[in-house]
Short mmCIF file of C-alpha atoms in Angstrom, two decimals:
data_model
loop_
_atom_site.label_atom_id
_atom_site.label_comp_id
_atom_site.label_asym_id
_atom_site.label_seq_id
_atom_site.Cartn_x
_atom_site.Cartn_y
_atom_site.Cartn_z
CA UNK R 1 6.01 3.82 -17.90
CA UNK R 2 8.51 1.61 -19.77
CA UNK R 3 10.01 -0.05 -16.68
CA UNK R 4 8.75 -2.95 -14.56
CA UNK R 5 5.92 -1.62 -12.40
CA UNK R 6 4.03 -2.59 -9.26
CA UNK R 7 0.55 -1.07 -9.21
CA UNK R 8 -1.01 -0.54 -5.78
CA UNK R 9 -4.30 0.99 -4.69
CA UNK R 10 -4.06 4.19 -2.72
CA UNK R 11 -2.41 7.52 -3.23
CA UNK R 12 -3.55 9.06 0.07
CA UNK R 13 -1.70 6.51 2.20
CA UNK R 14 1.39 5.70 0.17
CA UNK R 15 3.50 5.36 3.32
CA UNK R 16 2.07 1.90 3.82
CA UNK R 17 3.42 0.86 0.41
CA UNK R 18 6.88 2.45 0.55
CA UNK R 19 8.50 -0.61 2.10
CA UNK R 20 7.72 -2.52 -1.12
CA UNK R 21 10.23 -0.33 -2.95
CA UNK R 22 12.96 -1.61 -0.61
CA UNK R 23 11.97 -5.22 -1.23
CA UNK R 24 11.76 -5.34 -5.01
CA UNK R 25 14.82 -5.06 -7.31
CA UNK R 26 16.15 -1.65 -8.24
CA UNK R 27 14.55 -0.22 -11.33
CA UNK R 28 11.05 -1.41 -10.41
CA UNK R 29 8.54 1.42 -9.99
CA UNK R 30 5.73 1.37 -7.40
CA UNK R 31 2.75 3.43 -8.57
CA UNK R 32 -0.60 4.28 -7.00
CA UNK R 33 -3.76 3.94 -9.08
CA UNK R 34 -6.00 6.06 -6.86
CA UNK R 35 -8.03 3.24 -5.41
CA UNK R 36 -9.19 -0.35 -5.70
CA UNK R 37 -11.72 0.26 -8.49
CA UNK R 38 -9.11 1.94 -10.68
CA UNK R 39 -6.58 -0.81 -10.07
CA UNK R 40 -9.00 -3.58 -11.02
CA UNK R 41 -10.09 -1.68 -14.14
CA UNK R 42 -6.47 -1.38 -15.25
CA UNK R 43 -6.02 -5.08 -14.53
CA UNK R 44 -8.80 -5.91 -16.97
CA UNK R 45 -6.81 -4.10 -19.68
CA UNK R 46 -3.49 -5.71 -18.75
CA UNK R 47 -3.11 -7.43 -22.14
CA UNK R 48 -2.42 -4.00 -23.62
CA UNK R 49 0.46 -3.35 -21.20
CA UNK R 50 3.83 -4.28 -22.69
CA UNK R 51 6.05 -4.09 -19.60
CA UNK R 52 6.34 -6.48 -16.64
CA UNK R 53 3.65 -5.48 -14.19
CA UNK R 54 2.27 -6.71 -10.87
CA UNK R 55 -1.09 -5.75 -9.37
CA UNK R 56 -1.36 -5.56 -5.58
CA UNK R 57 -4.76 -5.06 -3.94
CA UNK R 58 -6.37 -5.27 -0.52
CA UNK R 59 -8.35 -8.45 0.06
CA UNK R 60 -10.91 -6.28 1.84
CA UNK R 61 -14.26 -7.95 2.59
CA UNK R 62 -13.31 -10.77 0.24
CA UNK R 63 -11.49 -11.96 3.37
CA UNK R 64 -14.89 -13.44 4.25
CA UNK R 65 -15.70 -14.73 0.76
CA UNK R 66 -13.85 -15.98 -2.29
CA UNK R 67 -11.88 -13.52 -4.40
CA UNK R 68 -13.49 -13.48 -7.87
CA UNK R 69 -11.79 -15.85 -10.30
CA UNK R 70 -11.50 -13.06 -12.88
CA UNK R 71 -8.83 -11.48 -10.66
CA UNK R 72 -6.73 -14.62 -10.34
CA UNK R 73 -3.50 -12.82 -11.27
CA UNK R 74 -3.96 -9.98 -8.79
CA UNK R 75 -1.79 -10.29 -5.68
CA UNK R 76 -4.15 -9.87 -2.77
CA UNK R 77 -3.00 -9.13 0.74
CA UNK R 78 -3.00 -12.02 3.19
CA UNK R 79 -5.01 -9.97 5.66
CA UNK R 80 -7.88 -7.54 5.14
CA UNK R 81 -5.61 -4.81 3.78
CA UNK R 82 -2.02 -3.71 3.31
CA UNK R 83 -2.06 -2.25 6.82
CA UNK R 84 -2.86 -5.70 8.23
CA UNK R 85 0.03 -7.28 6.35
CA UNK R 86 2.41 -4.54 7.50
CA UNK R 87 1.27 -4.66 11.13
CA UNK R 88 1.21 -8.48 11.31
CA UNK R 89 4.11 -9.65 13.44
CA UNK R 90 5.37 -6.11 14.05
CA UNK R 91 6.69 -5.09 17.48
CA UNK R 92 4.05 -2.37 17.99
CA UNK R 93 2.06 -4.17 20.67
CA UNK R 94 5.25 -4.62 22.67
CA UNK R 95 5.21 -0.86 23.17
CA UNK R 96 2.10 -1.17 25.35
CA UNK R 97 2.40 -1.73 29.08
CA UNK R 98 0.81 -4.83 30.61
CA UNK R 99 -2.20 -2.74 31.66
CA UNK R 100 -2.52 -1.25 28.17
CA UNK R 101 -2.34 -4.71 26.63
CA UNK R 102 -5.29 -5.73 28.79
CA UNK R 103 -7.22 -2.71 27.51
CA UNK R 104 -6.21 -3.59 23.93
CA UNK R 105 -7.47 -7.16 24.36
CA UNK R 106 -10.79 -5.87 25.69
CA UNK R 107 -11.11 -3.41 22.80
CA UNK R 108 -10.44 -6.16 20.28
CA UNK R 109 -13.12 -8.32 21.88
CA UNK R 110 -15.67 -5.49 21.79
CA UNK R 111 -14.79 -4.38 18.26
CA UNK R 112 -15.12 -7.98 17.06
CA UNK R 113 -18.83 -7.82 17.94
CA UNK R 114 -19.36 -4.70 15.85
CA UNK R 115 -17.22 -5.82 12.92
CA UNK R 116 -18.75 -9.31 12.73
CA UNK R 117 -22.17 -7.66 12.56
CA UNK R 118 -21.07 -5.39 9.68
CA UNK R 119 -19.52 -8.32 7.79
CA UNK R 120 -22.80 -10.25 8.00
CA UNK R 121 -24.67 -7.19 6.75
CA UNK R 122 -22.28 -7.10 3.77
CA UNK R 123 -22.63 -10.82 3.06
CA UNK R 124 -26.43 -10.56 3.01
CA UNK R 125 -26.44 -7.56 0.67
CA UNK R 126 -27.47 -5.00 3.28
CA UNK R 127 -25.97 -1.57 3.99
CA UNK R 128 -22.82 -1.74 6.07
CA UNK R 129 -20.23 0.66 7.48
CA UNK R 130 -16.70 -0.48 8.32
CA UNK R 131 -14.73 2.76 8.35
CA UNK R 132 -15.69 3.92 11.83
CA UNK R 133 -13.03 5.33 14.14
CA UNK R 134 -12.61 3.07 17.22
CA UNK R 135 -13.15 6.05 19.51
CA UNK R 136 -16.65 6.39 18.07
CA UNK R 137 -17.50 2.72 18.54
CA UNK R 138 -16.00 2.27 22.02
CA UNK R 139 -17.47 4.23 24.93
CA UNK R 140 -17.43 4.20 28.70
CA UNK R 141 -14.99 3.01 31.35
CA UNK R 142 -14.04 0.29 30.77
CA UNK R 143 -14.32 0.76 27.02
CA UNK R 144 -17.15 -1.25 25.47
CA UNK R 145 -19.03 -1.41 22.17
CA UNK R 146 -21.77 1.21 21.99
CA UNK R 147 -24.49 0.03 19.57
CA UNK R 148 -25.91 3.55 19.28
CA UNK R 149 -22.74 4.56 17.42
CA UNK R 150 -23.88 2.74 14.28
CA UNK R 151 -27.28 4.41 13.92
CA UNK R 152 -29.36 4.45 11.75
CA UNK R 153 -28.48 0.76 11.50
CA UNK R 154 -30.42 -1.47 13.89
CA UNK R 155 -27.86 -3.62 15.68
CA UNK R 156 -28.32 -7.32 16.27
CA UNK R 157 -25.78 -9.74 17.68
CA UNK R 158 -23.80 -11.49 14.94
CA UNK R 159 -23.77 -15.25 14.69
CA UNK R 160 -21.41 -17.09 17.01
CA UNK R 161 -19.62 -18.49 13.96
CA UNK R 162 -18.88 -15.07 12.44
CA UNK R 163 -17.93 -13.59 15.79
CA UNK R 164 -15.44 -16.39 16.33
CA UNK R 165 -14.01 -15.97 12.83
CA UNK R 166 -13.30 -12.29 13.46
CA UNK R 167 -12.18 -12.57 17.08
CA UNK R 168 -9.86 -15.55 16.57
CA UNK R 169 -7.90 -13.78 13.82
CA UNK R 170 -8.65 -10.17 14.72
CA UNK R 171 -5.35 -8.66 13.61
CA UNK R 172 -5.80 -10.00 10.08
CA UNK R 173 -9.60 -10.00 9.69
CA UNK R 174 -10.32 -6.55 11.16
CA UNK R 175 -10.00 -3.62 8.74
CA UNK R 176 -6.34 -2.57 8.81
CA UNK R 177 -6.92 1.19 8.89
CA UNK R 178 -9.20 0.66 11.89
CA UNK R 179 -6.58 -1.51 13.60
CA UNK R 180 -3.95 1.18 13.08
CA UNK R 181 -6.41 3.77 14.40
CA UNK R 182 -7.04 1.57 17.46
CA UNK R 183 -3.35 1.43 18.30
CA UNK R 184 -3.10 5.20 17.84
CA UNK R 185 -6.26 5.77 19.91
CA UNK R 186 -4.82 3.86 22.86
CA UNK R 187 -1.46 5.60 22.65
CA UNK R 188 -3.20 8.98 22.60
CA UNK R 189 -5.03 8.05 25.82
CA UNK R 190 -1.71 7.95 27.65
CA UNK R 191 -1.04 10.61 30.30
CA UNK R 192 1.35 13.42 29.47
CA UNK R 193 5.00 12.49 29.65
CA UNK R 194 4.57 9.09 28.00
CA UNK R 195 5.23 8.51 24.26
CA UNK R 196 2.15 9.01 22.10
CA UNK R 197 2.92 7.44 18.74
CA UNK R 198 1.25 8.89 15.65
CA UNK R 199 -0.10 6.66 12.88
CA UNK R 200 2.87 7.64 10.72
CA UNK R 201 5.31 6.67 13.45
CA UNK R 202 3.55 3.34 13.97
CA UNK R 203 3.74 2.54 10.25
CA UNK R 204 7.42 3.46 10.26
CA UNK R 205 8.04 1.06 13.15
CA UNK R 206 6.02 -1.69 11.47
CA UNK R 207 7.76 -1.40 8.10
CA UNK R 208 11.33 -0.76 9.21
CA UNK R 209 12.03 -2.61 12.45
CA UNK R 210 11.25 -6.22 11.60
CA UNK R 211 11.09 -8.26 8.40
CA UNK R 212 8.02 -10.47 8.89
CA UNK R 213 6.90 -13.58 7.03
CA UNK R 214 3.76 -11.79 5.86
CA UNK R 215 5.80 -9.04 4.22
CA UNK R 216 8.23 -11.58 2.74
CA UNK R 217 5.28 -13.43 1.20
CA UNK R 218 4.07 -10.31 -0.58
CA UNK R 219 7.49 -9.41 -1.97
CA UNK R 220 8.00 -12.97 -3.23
CA UNK R 221 4.65 -12.91 -5.03
CA UNK R 222 5.41 -9.52 -6.58
CA UNK R 223 8.76 -10.73 -7.91
CA UNK R 224 7.17 -13.88 -9.27
CA UNK R 225 4.43 -11.88 -11.00
CA UNK R 226 6.92 -9.50 -12.62
CA UNK R 227 9.02 -12.40 -13.85
CA UNK R 228 6.05 -14.40 -15.18
CA UNK R 229 5.59 -12.07 -18.15
CA UNK R 230 8.73 -13.49 -19.75
CA UNK R 231 9.69 -9.99 -20.91
CA UNK R 232 12.47 -9.52 -18.39
CA UNK R 233 14.21 -11.56 -15.77
CA UNK R 234 13.75 -10.11 -12.29
CA UNK R 235 16.94 -11.04 -10.46
CA UNK R 236 16.76 -12.23 -6.89
CA UNK R 237 13.31 -13.75 -7.11
CA UNK R 238 14.27 -16.69 -4.93
CA UNK R 239 16.44 -14.63 -2.62
CA UNK R 240 13.79 -14.55 0.10
CA UNK R 241 13.71 -18.31 0.30
CA UNK R 242 9.90 -18.58 0.07
CA UNK R 243 9.16 -18.06 -3.61
CA UNK R 244 8.43 -21.73 -4.20
CA UNK R 245 5.81 -21.85 -1.47
CA UNK R 246 4.20 -18.49 -2.13
CA UNK R 247 1.35 -19.92 -4.22
CA UNK R 248 0.28 -22.14 -1.37
CA UNK R 249 -0.02 -19.28 1.10
#
C-alpha cells in the first residue's frame, strides 16, 4: 500500500476494528495482518516501510506484566484486547434487567476465580487456557465456576492478590472475546419473546451508540503515530481533545 495504514491483528473478527475507520482521517487504510505474531513481525521490519503506519495490538496477557520494550511504538489496547476497549463504557449492560445484572455480577465473580488461576499459570511458565466459552466454565443453578471444566489442569485457588486484580477491573482484565461471549451467553438464556442479542449485534451497539473515552484514546494514539513519521501531516490529530494526554494513559 502507498497510503497511510493502520495495521491490526485479526482478519476473522474485523467487525471489532471497523469503527477505527470512522475515527481516522479519510484516506487511511485499516488492514488485518492475520494475527498478533504476524503484526509484531511486520513491526520489526518497519524501517523498510516508506508510508505512515500505525501498529495496533491487543495487550493480551501483558496486561499482567510489562509490554516488552522492543515494542515501544506499538499501540496496545488499554484493556486485555480490542473487544475490551470497545465494550468499555458501552451501554450493553443497560440492556440487562435488574435480575440479569445480578446474574452477570455473580458470573463475573466466579469467572474471576478461573481467570486469575490461568493468569498465574501463565506468569509461572505453566500451561494455561484462556479461550474457554463461559458456558463451559459456569455450571449449575445458580451459575458457579466448575473446576472440572479445565481438566486436565489441576485447579488450585489463585492468590488473593491476583484474584483481586482481576475481579476489581474485570471488564478490562478479563479476555475480551470471553467477555463478549458472556454477554451473549446470558442474552441467549432469556425466555422466548425477549431480545436475544448476537455477538455481532452487541459489537454494533458497542461501536456505534456511544463514543467512549477508551475509544477516543485509541484513535488519538493512532493519529499521533501516523503523524510521527514526518512523511505526511494527518489533519485533525488534536480534534478529539485528548492527543496531548494520550501518552500518559
